[in-house]
Short mmCIF file of C-alpha atoms in Angstrom, two decimals:
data_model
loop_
_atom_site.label_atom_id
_atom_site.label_comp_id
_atom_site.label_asym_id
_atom_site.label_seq_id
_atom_site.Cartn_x
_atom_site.Cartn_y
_atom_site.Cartn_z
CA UNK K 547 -7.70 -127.59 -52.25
CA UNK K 548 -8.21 -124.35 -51.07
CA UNK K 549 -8.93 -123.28 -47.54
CA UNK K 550 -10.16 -120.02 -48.23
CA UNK K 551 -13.51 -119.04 -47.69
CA UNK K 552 -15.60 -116.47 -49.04
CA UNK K 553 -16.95 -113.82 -46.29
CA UNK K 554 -19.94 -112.17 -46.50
CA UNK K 555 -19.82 -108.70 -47.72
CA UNK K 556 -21.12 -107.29 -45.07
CA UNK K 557 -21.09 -103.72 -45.63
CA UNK K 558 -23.21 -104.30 -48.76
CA UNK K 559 -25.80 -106.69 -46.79
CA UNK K 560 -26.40 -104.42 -44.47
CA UNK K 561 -29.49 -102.74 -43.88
CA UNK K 562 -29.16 -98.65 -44.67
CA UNK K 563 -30.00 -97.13 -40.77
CA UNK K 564 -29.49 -93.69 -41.63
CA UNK K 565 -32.90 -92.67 -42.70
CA UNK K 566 -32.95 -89.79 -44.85
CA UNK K 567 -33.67 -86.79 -42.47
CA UNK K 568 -35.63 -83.54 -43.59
CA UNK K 569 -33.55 -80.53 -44.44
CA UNK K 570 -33.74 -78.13 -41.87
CA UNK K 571 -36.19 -75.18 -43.12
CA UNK K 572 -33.59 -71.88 -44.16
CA UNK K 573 -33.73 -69.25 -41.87
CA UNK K 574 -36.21 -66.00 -42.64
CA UNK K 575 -33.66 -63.24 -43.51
CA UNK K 576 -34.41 -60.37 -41.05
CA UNK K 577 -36.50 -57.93 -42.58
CA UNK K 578 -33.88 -54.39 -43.61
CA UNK K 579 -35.23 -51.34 -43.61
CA UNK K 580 -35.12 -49.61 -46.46
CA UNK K 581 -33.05 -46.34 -46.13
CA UNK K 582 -34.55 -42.89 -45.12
CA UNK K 583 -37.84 -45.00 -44.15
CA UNK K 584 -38.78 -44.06 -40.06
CA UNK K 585 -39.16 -47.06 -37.32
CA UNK K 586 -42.75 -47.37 -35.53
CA UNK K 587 -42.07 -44.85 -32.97
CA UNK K 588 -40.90 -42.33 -35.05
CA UNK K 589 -43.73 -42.16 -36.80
CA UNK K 590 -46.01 -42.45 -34.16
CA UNK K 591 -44.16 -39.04 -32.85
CA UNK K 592 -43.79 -37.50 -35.95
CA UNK K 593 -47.38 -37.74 -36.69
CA UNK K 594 -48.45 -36.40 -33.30
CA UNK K 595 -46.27 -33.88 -33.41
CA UNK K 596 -48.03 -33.31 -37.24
CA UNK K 597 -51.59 -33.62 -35.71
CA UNK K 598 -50.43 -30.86 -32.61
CA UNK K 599 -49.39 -28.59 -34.98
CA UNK K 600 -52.47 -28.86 -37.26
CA UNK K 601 -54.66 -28.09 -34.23
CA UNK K 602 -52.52 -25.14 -32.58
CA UNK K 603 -53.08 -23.84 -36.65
CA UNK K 604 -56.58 -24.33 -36.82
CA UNK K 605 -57.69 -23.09 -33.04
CA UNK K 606 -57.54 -19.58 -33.74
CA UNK K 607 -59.73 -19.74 -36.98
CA UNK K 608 -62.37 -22.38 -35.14
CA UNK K 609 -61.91 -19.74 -32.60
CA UNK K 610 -63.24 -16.55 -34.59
CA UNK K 611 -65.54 -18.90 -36.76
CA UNK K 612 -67.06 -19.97 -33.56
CA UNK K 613 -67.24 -16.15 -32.30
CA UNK K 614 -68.97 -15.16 -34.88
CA UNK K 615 -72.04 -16.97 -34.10
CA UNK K 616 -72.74 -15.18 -30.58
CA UNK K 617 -75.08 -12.11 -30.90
CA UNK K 618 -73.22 -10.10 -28.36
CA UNK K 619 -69.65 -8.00 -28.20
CA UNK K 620 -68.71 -9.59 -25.33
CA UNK K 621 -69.47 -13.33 -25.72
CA UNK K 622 -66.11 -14.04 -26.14
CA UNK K 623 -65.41 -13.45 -23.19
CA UNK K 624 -68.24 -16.46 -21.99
CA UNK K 625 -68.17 -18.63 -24.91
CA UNK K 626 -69.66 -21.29 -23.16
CA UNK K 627 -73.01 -19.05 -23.16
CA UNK K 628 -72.46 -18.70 -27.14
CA UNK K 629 -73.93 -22.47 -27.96
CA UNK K 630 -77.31 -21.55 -26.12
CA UNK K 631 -77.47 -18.60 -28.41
CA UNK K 632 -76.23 -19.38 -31.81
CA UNK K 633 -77.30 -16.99 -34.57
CA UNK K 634 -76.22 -15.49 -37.84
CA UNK K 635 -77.34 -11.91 -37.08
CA UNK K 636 -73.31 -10.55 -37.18
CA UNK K 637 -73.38 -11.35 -40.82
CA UNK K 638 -76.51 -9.65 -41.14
CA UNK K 639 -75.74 -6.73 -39.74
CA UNK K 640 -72.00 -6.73 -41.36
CA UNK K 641 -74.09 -7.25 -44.78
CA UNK K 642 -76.53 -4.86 -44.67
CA UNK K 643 -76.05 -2.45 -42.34
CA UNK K 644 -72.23 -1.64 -43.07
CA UNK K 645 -70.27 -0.77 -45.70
CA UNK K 646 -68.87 -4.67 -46.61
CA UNK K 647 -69.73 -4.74 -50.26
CA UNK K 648 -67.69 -0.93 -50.80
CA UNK K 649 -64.87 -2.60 -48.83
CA UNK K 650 -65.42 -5.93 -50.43
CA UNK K 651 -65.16 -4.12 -54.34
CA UNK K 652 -62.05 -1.74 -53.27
CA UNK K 653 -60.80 -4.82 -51.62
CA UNK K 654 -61.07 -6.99 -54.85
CA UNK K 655 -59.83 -3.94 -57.36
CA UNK K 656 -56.97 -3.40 -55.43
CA UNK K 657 -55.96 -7.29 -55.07
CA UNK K 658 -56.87 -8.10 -58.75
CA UNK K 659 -54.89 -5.50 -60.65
CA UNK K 660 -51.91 -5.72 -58.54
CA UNK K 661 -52.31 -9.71 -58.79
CA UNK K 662 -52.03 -8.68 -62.49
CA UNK K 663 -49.37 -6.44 -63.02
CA UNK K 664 -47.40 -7.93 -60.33
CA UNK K 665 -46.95 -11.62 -62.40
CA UNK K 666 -46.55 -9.76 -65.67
CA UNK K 667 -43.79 -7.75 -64.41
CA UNK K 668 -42.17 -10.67 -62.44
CA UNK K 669 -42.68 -12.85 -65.20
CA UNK K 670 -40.75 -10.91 -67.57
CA UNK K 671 -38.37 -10.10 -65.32
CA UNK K 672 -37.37 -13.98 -64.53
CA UNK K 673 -37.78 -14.75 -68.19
CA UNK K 674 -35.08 -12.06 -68.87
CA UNK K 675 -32.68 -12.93 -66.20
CA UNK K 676 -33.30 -16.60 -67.24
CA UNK K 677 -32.44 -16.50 -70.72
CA UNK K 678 -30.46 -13.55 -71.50
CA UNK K 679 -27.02 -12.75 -70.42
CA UNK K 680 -26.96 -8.76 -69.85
CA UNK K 681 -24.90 -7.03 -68.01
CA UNK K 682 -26.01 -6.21 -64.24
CA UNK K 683 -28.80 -9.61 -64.95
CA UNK K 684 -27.45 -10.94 -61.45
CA UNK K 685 -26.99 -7.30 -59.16
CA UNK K 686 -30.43 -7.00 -60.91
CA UNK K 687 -31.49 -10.35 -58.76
CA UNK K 688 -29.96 -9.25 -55.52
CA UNK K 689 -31.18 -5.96 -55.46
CA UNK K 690 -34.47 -7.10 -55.82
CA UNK K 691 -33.80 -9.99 -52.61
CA UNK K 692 -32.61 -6.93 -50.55
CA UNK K 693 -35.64 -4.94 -50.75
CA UNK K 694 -37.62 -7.85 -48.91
CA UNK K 695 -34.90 -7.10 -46.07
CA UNK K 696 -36.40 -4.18 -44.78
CA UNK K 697 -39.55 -4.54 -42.04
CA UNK K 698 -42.78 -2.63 -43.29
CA UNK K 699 -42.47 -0.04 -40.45
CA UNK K 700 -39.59 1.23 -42.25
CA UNK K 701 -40.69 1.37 -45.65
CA UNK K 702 -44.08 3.49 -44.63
CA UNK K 703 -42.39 6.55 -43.92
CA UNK K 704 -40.29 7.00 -47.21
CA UNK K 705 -43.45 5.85 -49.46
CA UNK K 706 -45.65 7.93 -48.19
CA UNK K 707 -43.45 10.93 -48.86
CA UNK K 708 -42.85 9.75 -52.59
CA UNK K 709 -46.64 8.78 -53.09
CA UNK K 710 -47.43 12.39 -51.29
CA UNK K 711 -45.03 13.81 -53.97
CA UNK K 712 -46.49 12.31 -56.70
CA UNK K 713 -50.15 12.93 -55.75
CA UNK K 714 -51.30 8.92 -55.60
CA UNK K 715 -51.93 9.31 -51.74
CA UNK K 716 -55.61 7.84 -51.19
CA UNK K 717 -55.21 6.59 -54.90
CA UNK K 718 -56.29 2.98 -56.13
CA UNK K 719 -53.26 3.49 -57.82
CA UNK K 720 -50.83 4.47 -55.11
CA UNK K 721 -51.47 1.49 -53.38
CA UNK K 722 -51.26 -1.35 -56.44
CA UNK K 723 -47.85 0.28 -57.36
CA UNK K 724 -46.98 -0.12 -53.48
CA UNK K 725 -48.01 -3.93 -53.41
CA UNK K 726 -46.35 -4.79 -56.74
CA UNK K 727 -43.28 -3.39 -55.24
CA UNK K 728 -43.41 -6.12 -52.04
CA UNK K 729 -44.94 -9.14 -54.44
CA UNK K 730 -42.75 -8.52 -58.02
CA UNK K 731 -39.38 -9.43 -55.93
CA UNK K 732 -40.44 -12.78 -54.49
CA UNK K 733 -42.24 -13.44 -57.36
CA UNK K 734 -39.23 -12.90 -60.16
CA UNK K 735 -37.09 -15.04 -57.93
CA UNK K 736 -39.70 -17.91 -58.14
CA UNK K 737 -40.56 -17.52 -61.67
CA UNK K 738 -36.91 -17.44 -62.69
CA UNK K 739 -36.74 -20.88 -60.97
CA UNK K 740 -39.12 -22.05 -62.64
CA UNK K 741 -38.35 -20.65 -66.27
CA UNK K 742 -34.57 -22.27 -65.36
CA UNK K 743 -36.85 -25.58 -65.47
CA UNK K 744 -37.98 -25.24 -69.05
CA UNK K 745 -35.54 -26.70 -71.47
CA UNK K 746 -33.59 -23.56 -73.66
CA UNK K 747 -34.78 -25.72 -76.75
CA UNK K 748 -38.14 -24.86 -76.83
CA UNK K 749 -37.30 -20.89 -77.03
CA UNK K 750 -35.15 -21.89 -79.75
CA UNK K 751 -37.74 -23.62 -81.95
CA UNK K 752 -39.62 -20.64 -81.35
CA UNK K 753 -37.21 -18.61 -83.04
CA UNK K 754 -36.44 -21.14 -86.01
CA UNK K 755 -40.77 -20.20 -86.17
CA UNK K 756 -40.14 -17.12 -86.58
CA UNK K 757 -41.09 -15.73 -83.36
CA UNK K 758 -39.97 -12.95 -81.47
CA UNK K 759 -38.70 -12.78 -78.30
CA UNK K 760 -41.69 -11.12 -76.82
CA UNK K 761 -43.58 -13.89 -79.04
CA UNK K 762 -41.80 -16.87 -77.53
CA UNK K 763 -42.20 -15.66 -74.44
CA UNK K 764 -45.77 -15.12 -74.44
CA UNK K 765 -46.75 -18.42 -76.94
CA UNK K 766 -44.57 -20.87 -75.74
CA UNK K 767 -42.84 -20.34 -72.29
CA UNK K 768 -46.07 -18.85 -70.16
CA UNK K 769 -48.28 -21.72 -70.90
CA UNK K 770 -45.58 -24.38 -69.67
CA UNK K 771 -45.26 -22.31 -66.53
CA UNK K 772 -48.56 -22.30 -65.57
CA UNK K 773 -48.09 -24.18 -62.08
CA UNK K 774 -45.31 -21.29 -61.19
CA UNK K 775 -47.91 -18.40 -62.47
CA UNK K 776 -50.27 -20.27 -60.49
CA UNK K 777 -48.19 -19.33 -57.41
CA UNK K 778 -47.14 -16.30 -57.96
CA UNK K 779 -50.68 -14.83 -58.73
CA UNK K 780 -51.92 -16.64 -55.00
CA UNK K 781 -49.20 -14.87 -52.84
CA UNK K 782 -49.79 -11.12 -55.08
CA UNK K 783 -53.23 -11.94 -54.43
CA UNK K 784 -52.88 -12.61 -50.30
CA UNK K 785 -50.33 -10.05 -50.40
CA UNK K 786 -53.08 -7.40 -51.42
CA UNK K 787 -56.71 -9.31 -49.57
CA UNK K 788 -54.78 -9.02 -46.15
CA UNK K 789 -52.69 -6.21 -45.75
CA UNK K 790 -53.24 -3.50 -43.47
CA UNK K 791 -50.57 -1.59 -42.25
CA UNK K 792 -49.96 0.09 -46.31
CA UNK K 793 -53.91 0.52 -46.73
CA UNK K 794 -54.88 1.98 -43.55
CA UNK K 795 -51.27 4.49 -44.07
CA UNK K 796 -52.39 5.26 -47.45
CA UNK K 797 -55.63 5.31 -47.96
CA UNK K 798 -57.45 8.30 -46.04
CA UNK K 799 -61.17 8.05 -47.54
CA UNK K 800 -63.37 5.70 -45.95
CA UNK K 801 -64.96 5.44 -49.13
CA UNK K 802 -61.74 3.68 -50.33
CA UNK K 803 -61.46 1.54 -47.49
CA UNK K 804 -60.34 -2.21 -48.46
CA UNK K 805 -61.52 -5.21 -46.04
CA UNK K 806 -58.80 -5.25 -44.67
CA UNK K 807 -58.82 -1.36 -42.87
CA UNK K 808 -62.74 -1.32 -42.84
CA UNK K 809 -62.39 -4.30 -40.38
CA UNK K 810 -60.76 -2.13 -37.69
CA UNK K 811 -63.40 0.15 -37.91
CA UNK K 812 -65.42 -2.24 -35.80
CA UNK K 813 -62.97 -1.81 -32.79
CA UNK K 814 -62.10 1.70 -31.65
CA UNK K 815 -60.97 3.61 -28.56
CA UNK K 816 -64.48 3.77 -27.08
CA UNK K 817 -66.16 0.26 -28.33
CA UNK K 818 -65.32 -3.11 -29.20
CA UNK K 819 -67.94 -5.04 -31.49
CA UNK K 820 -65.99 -7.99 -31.43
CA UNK K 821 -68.69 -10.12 -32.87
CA UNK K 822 -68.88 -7.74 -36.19
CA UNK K 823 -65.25 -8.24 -36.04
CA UNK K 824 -65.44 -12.06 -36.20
CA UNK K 825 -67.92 -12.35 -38.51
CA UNK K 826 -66.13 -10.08 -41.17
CA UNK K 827 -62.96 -11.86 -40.96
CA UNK K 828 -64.81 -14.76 -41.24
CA UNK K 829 -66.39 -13.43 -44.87
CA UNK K 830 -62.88 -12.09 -45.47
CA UNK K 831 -61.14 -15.49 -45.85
CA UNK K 832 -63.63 -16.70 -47.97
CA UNK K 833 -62.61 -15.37 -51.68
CA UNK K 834 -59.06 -16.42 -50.28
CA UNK K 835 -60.02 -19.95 -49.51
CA UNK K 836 -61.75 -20.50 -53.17
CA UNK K 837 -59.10 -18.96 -54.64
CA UNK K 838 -56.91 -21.87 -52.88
CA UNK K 839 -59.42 -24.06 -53.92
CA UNK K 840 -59.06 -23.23 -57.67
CA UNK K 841 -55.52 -23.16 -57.73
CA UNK K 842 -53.94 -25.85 -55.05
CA UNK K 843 -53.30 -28.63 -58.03
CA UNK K 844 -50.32 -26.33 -59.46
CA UNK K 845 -49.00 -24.89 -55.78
CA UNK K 846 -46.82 -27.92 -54.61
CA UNK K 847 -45.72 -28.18 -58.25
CA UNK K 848 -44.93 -24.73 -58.71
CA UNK K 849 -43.12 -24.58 -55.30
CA UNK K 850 -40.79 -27.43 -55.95
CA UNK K 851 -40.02 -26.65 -59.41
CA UNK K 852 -39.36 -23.09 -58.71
CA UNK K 853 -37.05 -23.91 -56.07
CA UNK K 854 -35.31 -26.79 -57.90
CA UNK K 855 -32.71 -23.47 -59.84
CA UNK K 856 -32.23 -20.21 -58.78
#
């Protein structure tokens, strides 16, 4: 007989008392950030340092705006009188009682034509240098870089001997040629950027046409560059509107007067009508501003792409 005995299995009678226990949640992963992207206080500072520099650019032109609404010379010097006293009668008189609209046509031949002749002849010239391999194509480059080296006050001297020699002193004329030479450097450089842009395949399916050079130039290439012509024709164009040190040199008529020189005519030794002054610089920066206006969608793509080569 036997004396075992049969023992409870224990382990599988009893009761599970380990409930099952939630997992514990994962932890967030901390948040990276992403590279070249600012923290909270830089941006805070960069954009007041953004917003301080916007306002120290726009005082002086609120300034002169603002000027130009007082009726007397001196109110500048009290502008807190000029709100009791606003009035338009500066651009009155500068309207109609001065010589604006001769200043304002001279003004616009002057800027047009060398606008004009100044792209044409950069534009060729950083089309050639682009494309074609002749010889002196990069002294050609630098020589044209060093001539924006020298300050205005030197250049006055020698071009007013050459433009006395060849009788374009006080000449329309005289003073395009003398702009083109200051815009047609910058402007080659930043054109032939730009043309380095524009794949070398397109001038040859111009050729397998049957175009010329001259043709595949003018057909094909210009229109693609029209943000970098865009450019080039604003700063020929500023270049010409504001300048004042070649027109009041060289021109001696005060029929011929651009806006530029007739706009010192207003301040002299003996008087100072600085309200006449304000209010023609005022209509001064207006056919600037709508030419900005017309042309700003192809500026920040001309600038990049013309500095992406040189």
């Amino acid at each position: 007989m036997s004396t075992t005995t049969d023992r409870p299995t224990t382990l599988a009678a009893r009761p599970t008392t380990l409930a099952a226990r939630p997992a514990a949640p994962a932890a967030r992963p901390a948040k990276v950030r992403p590279r070249g992207e600012s923290g909270p206080l830089a941006r805070t500072l960069m954009h007041g340092a953004l917003t301080l520099a916007s306002l120290i650019a726009l005082f002086p032109v609120a300034w002169i705006l603002y000027v130009s609404f007082g009726p007397d010379k001196t109110d500048y010097l009290h502008p807190g009188e000029i709100l009791g006293k606003l009035t338009l009668s500066n651009y009155e008189t500068v309207l109609f009682d001065t010589d604006f609209f001769k200043w304002f046509g001279n003004a616009f031949l002057v800027s047009g034509v060398t606008t004009v002749f100044g792209v044409l002849i950069a534009a060729s010239t950083g089309y050639a240098v682009s494309r074609m391999r002749f010889p002196g194509h990069k002294p050609l480059m630098w020589s044209l870089l060093v001539t924006q080296m020298f300050p205005i006050a030197v250049l006055i001297v020698p071009m007013y001997t050459i433009l006395s020699e060849l009788d374009l002193l006080d000449s329309y004329l005289g003073l395009i040629l003398v702009y083109s030479t200051t815009t047609v450097p910058y402007c080659a450089w930043l054109l032939k950027g730009y043309f380095d842009t524009i794949p070398v395949e397109i001038d040859e399916a111009g050729r397998v046409d049957g175009l010329t050079p001259f043709g595949t130039f003018w057909r094909l290439v210009l229109p693609l560059a029209r943000p970098g012509l865009a450019v080039a024709a604003f700063y020929s164009f500023l270049t010409a509107w504001a300048e004042v040190a070649f027109a009041s040199t060289f021109m001696l008529s005060s029929d011929k007067y651009t806006l530029a020189v007739g706009l010192q005519t207003f301040v002299s030794e003996h008087d100072a009508q600085w309200n006449l002054m304000a209010a023609t610089a005022v209509l001064i920066a207006i056919p600037s501003s709508v030419l900005f206006y017309l042309v700003q969608r192809h500026l920040v793509t001309g600038l990049t792409a013309g500095a992406s080569k040189s």
